Short mmCIF file of C-alpha atoms in Angstrom, two decimals:
data_model
loop_
_atom_site.label_atom_id
_atom_site.label_comp_id
_atom_site.label_asym_id
_atom_site.label_seq_id
_atom_site.Cartn_x
_atom_site.Cartn_y
_atom_site.Cartn_z
CA LYS A 1 -0.18 19.51 37.59
CA ALA A 2 1.34 16.42 39.18
CA GLY A 3 2.47 16.70 42.80
CA VAL A 4 5.54 15.31 44.49
CA THR A 5 5.78 11.57 43.92
CA GLN A 6 7.57 9.26 46.30
CA THR A 7 8.21 5.59 45.71
CA PRO A 8 7.74 3.12 47.17
CA ARG A 9 4.93 3.98 49.60
CA TYR A 10 5.74 1.16 51.99
CA LEU A 11 8.89 -0.83 52.58
CA ILE A 12 9.92 -3.53 55.02
CA LYS A 13 13.60 -4.24 55.41
CA THR A 14 15.79 -6.28 57.72
CA ARG A 15 18.45 -4.84 59.98
CA GLY A 16 21.76 -4.49 58.19
CA GLN A 17 20.23 -4.12 54.74
CA GLN A 18 20.27 -0.96 52.72
CA VAL A 19 17.41 0.91 51.09
CA THR A 20 16.93 3.50 48.37
CA LEU A 21 13.96 5.82 48.29
CA SER A 22 12.94 7.91 45.31
CA CYS A 23 11.35 11.33 44.96
CA SER A 24 10.12 13.11 41.84
CA PRO A 25 9.48 16.81 42.51
CA ILE A 26 6.88 19.03 40.94
CA SER A 27 7.85 19.88 37.40
CA GLY A 28 10.03 22.98 37.42
CA HIS A 29 11.01 22.69 41.07
CA ARG A 30 14.75 22.40 41.48
CA SER A 31 14.97 22.18 45.25
CA VAL A 32 14.31 18.86 46.97
CA SER A 33 14.49 18.28 50.71
CA TRP A 34 14.20 15.10 52.73
CA TYR A 35 12.78 14.70 56.24
CA GLN A 36 12.42 11.84 58.66
CA GLN A 37 9.22 11.80 60.66
CA THR A 38 8.77 9.70 63.77
CA PRO A 39 6.07 9.91 66.46
CA GLY A 40 6.91 12.61 68.97
CA GLN A 41 9.93 13.89 67.02
CA GLY A 42 8.23 15.86 64.32
CA LEU A 43 10.00 16.32 61.03
CA GLN A 44 13.76 16.10 61.23
CA PHE A 45 15.75 17.56 58.38
CA LEU A 46 17.98 15.13 56.50
CA PHE A 47 19.31 17.08 53.53
CA GLU A 48 18.44 19.47 50.75
CA TYR A 49 19.49 19.41 47.13
CA PHE A 50 19.39 22.14 44.55
CA SER A 51 20.47 21.66 40.95
CA GLU A 52 22.24 18.38 41.77
CA THR A 53 24.22 19.92 44.66
CA GLN A 54 23.69 19.22 48.33
CA ARG A 55 23.01 22.60 49.91
CA ASN A 56 22.41 21.53 53.48
CA LYS A 57 22.67 18.46 55.65
CA GLY A 58 21.03 17.67 58.96
CA ASN A 59 22.47 15.86 61.95
CA PHE A 60 22.19 12.32 60.73
CA PRO A 61 24.95 9.71 60.53
CA GLY A 62 26.81 9.08 57.32
CA ARG A 63 24.65 6.00 56.69
CA PHE A 64 22.11 8.46 55.31
CA SER A 65 23.02 9.84 51.92
CA GLY A 66 21.27 11.30 48.95
CA ARG A 67 21.69 12.63 45.49
CA GLN A 68 19.83 14.61 42.88
CA PHE A 69 19.79 14.01 39.16
CA SER A 70 19.76 16.49 36.31
CA ASN A 71 15.98 16.14 35.99
CA SER A 72 15.68 17.16 39.68
CA ARG A 73 14.57 13.70 40.76
CA SER A 74 16.21 12.74 44.01
CA GLU A 75 17.08 9.56 45.83
CA MET A 76 18.07 8.94 49.40
CA ASN A 77 19.92 5.88 50.59
CA VAL A 78 20.21 4.41 54.03
CA SER A 79 22.85 1.74 54.53
CA THR A 80 23.23 -0.75 57.35
CA LEU A 81 19.66 -0.26 58.50
CA GLU A 82 18.91 -0.12 62.22
CA LEU A 83 15.58 -0.63 63.99
CA GLY A 84 15.57 3.06 64.85
CA ASP A 85 15.48 3.97 61.17
CA SER A 86 11.85 2.90 61.02
CA ALA A 87 10.00 6.08 60.12
CA LEU A 88 8.07 7.97 57.51
CA TYR A 89 10.47 9.56 55.06
CA LEU A 90 9.10 12.66 53.42
CA CYS A 91 10.37 14.46 50.40
CA ALA A 92 9.44 18.06 49.63
CA SER A 93 10.07 20.26 46.65
CA SER A 94 9.96 24.00 46.29
CA GLY A 95 10.17 26.50 43.52
CA ALA A 96 11.68 29.95 43.58
CA GLY A 97 10.87 32.08 46.59
CA THR A 98 10.25 31.02 50.15
CA ASP A 99 6.72 32.41 50.23
CA TYR A 100 5.40 29.39 48.46
CA GLY A 101 6.57 26.91 51.04
CA TYR A 102 7.25 23.29 50.43
CA THR A 103 5.06 20.79 48.68
CA PHE A 104 5.42 17.40 50.30
CA GLY A 105 5.01 13.97 48.86
CA SER A 106 2.97 11.31 50.65
CA GLY A 107 6.12 9.73 52.00
CA THR A 108 7.68 6.30 52.18
CA ARG A 109 6.86 4.31 55.30
CA LEU A 110 9.99 2.30 56.14
CA THR A 111 9.81 -0.50 58.67
CA VAL A 112 13.03 -2.16 59.78
CA VAL A 113 12.64 -5.58 61.42
CA GLY B 1 21.01 24.54 69.56
CA GLN B 2 18.04 25.30 67.40
CA SER B 3 14.55 24.69 68.70
CA LEU B 4 10.93 25.43 67.99
CA GLU B 5 8.50 24.99 70.85
CA GLN B 6 4.80 24.41 70.36
CA PRO B 7 2.20 22.69 72.54
CA SER B 8 1.90 18.99 71.90
CA GLU B 9 -1.89 18.96 72.00
CA VAL B 10 -4.77 21.44 71.92
CA THR B 11 -8.49 20.71 72.21
CA ALA B 12 -11.26 22.99 71.02
CA VAL B 13 -14.96 22.88 70.18
CA GLU B 14 -16.42 22.91 66.69
CA GLY B 15 -17.25 26.45 65.64
CA ALA B 16 -14.87 28.02 68.14
CA ILE B 17 -11.50 29.75 67.69
CA VAL B 18 -8.17 28.20 68.63
CA GLN B 19 -4.64 29.60 68.73
CA ILE B 20 -1.51 27.46 68.38
CA ASN B 21 1.64 29.15 69.61
CA CYS B 22 5.21 28.69 68.45
CA THR B 23 8.38 30.10 69.95
CA TYR B 24 11.66 29.64 68.20
CA GLN B 25 15.36 29.82 68.89
CA THR B 26 17.34 29.45 65.71
CA SER B 27 20.56 30.63 64.15
CA GLY B 28 19.17 33.30 61.90
CA PHE B 29 15.61 33.74 60.84
CA TYR B 30 14.12 34.12 57.42
CA GLY B 31 10.47 33.49 58.03
CA LEU B 32 7.94 31.40 59.94
CA SER B 33 5.74 28.91 58.13
CA TRP B 34 2.85 26.73 59.19
CA TYR B 35 1.91 23.31 57.86
CA GLN B 36 -1.09 21.06 58.43
CA GLN B 37 -0.87 17.28 58.42
CA HIS B 38 -3.82 14.91 58.65
CA ASP B 39 -3.24 11.39 59.90
CA GLY B 40 -1.68 9.33 57.16
CA GLY B 41 -1.28 12.35 54.92
CA ALA B 42 1.49 14.65 53.79
CA PRO B 43 2.12 18.03 55.40
CA THR B 44 0.51 20.84 53.43
CA PHE B 45 1.65 24.44 53.45
CA LEU B 46 -0.71 26.89 55.17
CA SER B 47 1.03 30.22 55.57
CA TYR B 48 4.28 32.13 55.70
CA ASN B 49 5.26 35.23 57.69
CA ALA B 50 8.49 37.03 56.93
CA LEU B 51 7.58 40.30 58.62
CA ASP B 52 5.86 41.17 61.89
CA GLY B 53 2.11 41.20 61.87
CA LEU B 54 -0.90 39.19 60.92
CA GLU B 55 -1.47 37.35 57.65
CA GLU B 56 -5.01 36.20 56.96
CA THR B 57 -6.06 33.44 54.59
CA GLY B 58 -9.71 32.59 54.93
CA ARG B 59 -10.42 30.97 58.31
CA PHE B 60 -6.70 30.74 59.07
CA SER B 61 -4.47 33.58 60.22
CA SER B 62 -0.82 33.58 61.21
CA PHE B 63 1.00 36.10 63.34
CA LEU B 64 4.68 36.85 63.82
CA SER B 65 6.65 38.93 66.32
CA ARG B 66 10.34 38.74 65.45
CA SER B 67 11.38 40.70 68.55
CA ASP B 68 9.72 38.04 70.72
CA SER B 69 10.75 35.11 68.50
CA TYR B 70 7.12 34.12 68.60
CA GLY B 71 4.31 33.35 66.28
CA TYR B 72 0.91 31.76 66.29
CA LEU B 73 -1.62 30.17 64.01
CA LEU B 74 -5.24 31.17 64.56
CA LEU B 75 -8.03 28.96 63.30
CA GLN B 76 -11.54 30.38 63.30
CA GLU B 77 -14.94 28.74 62.87
CA LEU B 78 -13.40 25.37 63.58
CA GLN B 79 -14.64 22.44 61.56
CA MET B 80 -14.18 18.75 62.27
CA LYS B 81 -11.95 18.49 59.21
CA ASP B 82 -9.48 20.83 60.94
CA SER B 83 -8.56 17.96 63.28
CA ALA B 84 -4.93 17.43 62.35
CA SER B 85 -1.38 18.14 63.45
CA TYR B 86 0.01 21.61 62.88
CA PHE B 87 3.71 22.34 62.52
CA CYS B 88 5.53 25.62 62.68
CA ALA B 89 8.77 25.88 60.73
CA VAL B 90 11.59 28.40 60.51
CA ARG B 91 14.08 28.96 57.72
CA ASP B 92 17.42 29.53 59.40
CA ARG B 93 20.57 31.35 58.29
CA ASP B 94 21.80 28.25 56.45
CA ASP B 95 18.56 28.27 54.50
CA LYS B 96 17.41 25.04 56.14
CA ILE B 97 13.79 24.72 57.18
CA ILE B 98 13.55 23.49 60.77
CA PHE B 99 10.19 22.11 61.97
CA GLY B 100 8.66 22.04 65.42
CA LYS B 101 7.41 18.73 66.80
CA GLY B 102 3.84 19.58 65.96
CA THR B 103 0.61 20.34 67.79
CA ARG B 104 -2.18 17.82 67.60
CA LEU B 105 -5.52 19.64 67.38
CA HIS B 106 -8.55 17.75 68.67
CA ILE B 107 -11.97 19.16 67.85
CA LEU B 108 -15.00 18.23 69.88
CA PRO B 109 -18.49 18.32 68.35
#
């Protein structure tokens, strides 16, 4: 079955612009989480959605937002981009039960110039 | 604050055994997971421990001691393809999964 799909794979934006990233989870998975990955910082939790509701939010400024649609697809938006927002943004989906872990997408590599 | 500590780098020889440790300090605990990530790739789920003890999956094993807030990932019969970064992760009381900063495993021929 299809995995987690993230689009676009690569993105270059200018400071001050905004960006929207998309994530399509595995069919049947209703939980979608977003992480920011930068060298030396590991994966930092952004937010998690379940059935269109934000369940959890990490310690990121309000410029980072997200949403989930009725088909479980999710988007995250970053407004007023800063150089420090350059990172790999990973989306992960999970089904019922924590034993199965997360399935990650390949990520969107965002470069802010 | 919440934290997961793991070594930043570990080096081992092909065919040998290596252990990657993880200690955690989180608000609540609902299980320790391990993920593998190759350069340029997505993290992939390896194992999950909810209870104390050892879980074995082929060449990989994972151990948990909740009283010590400690776990480890054991990789046996190392192969060159095992060269990757390994992350431990904890699900906290808010049901968030918090990741460590990762351990880069280098394997020498």
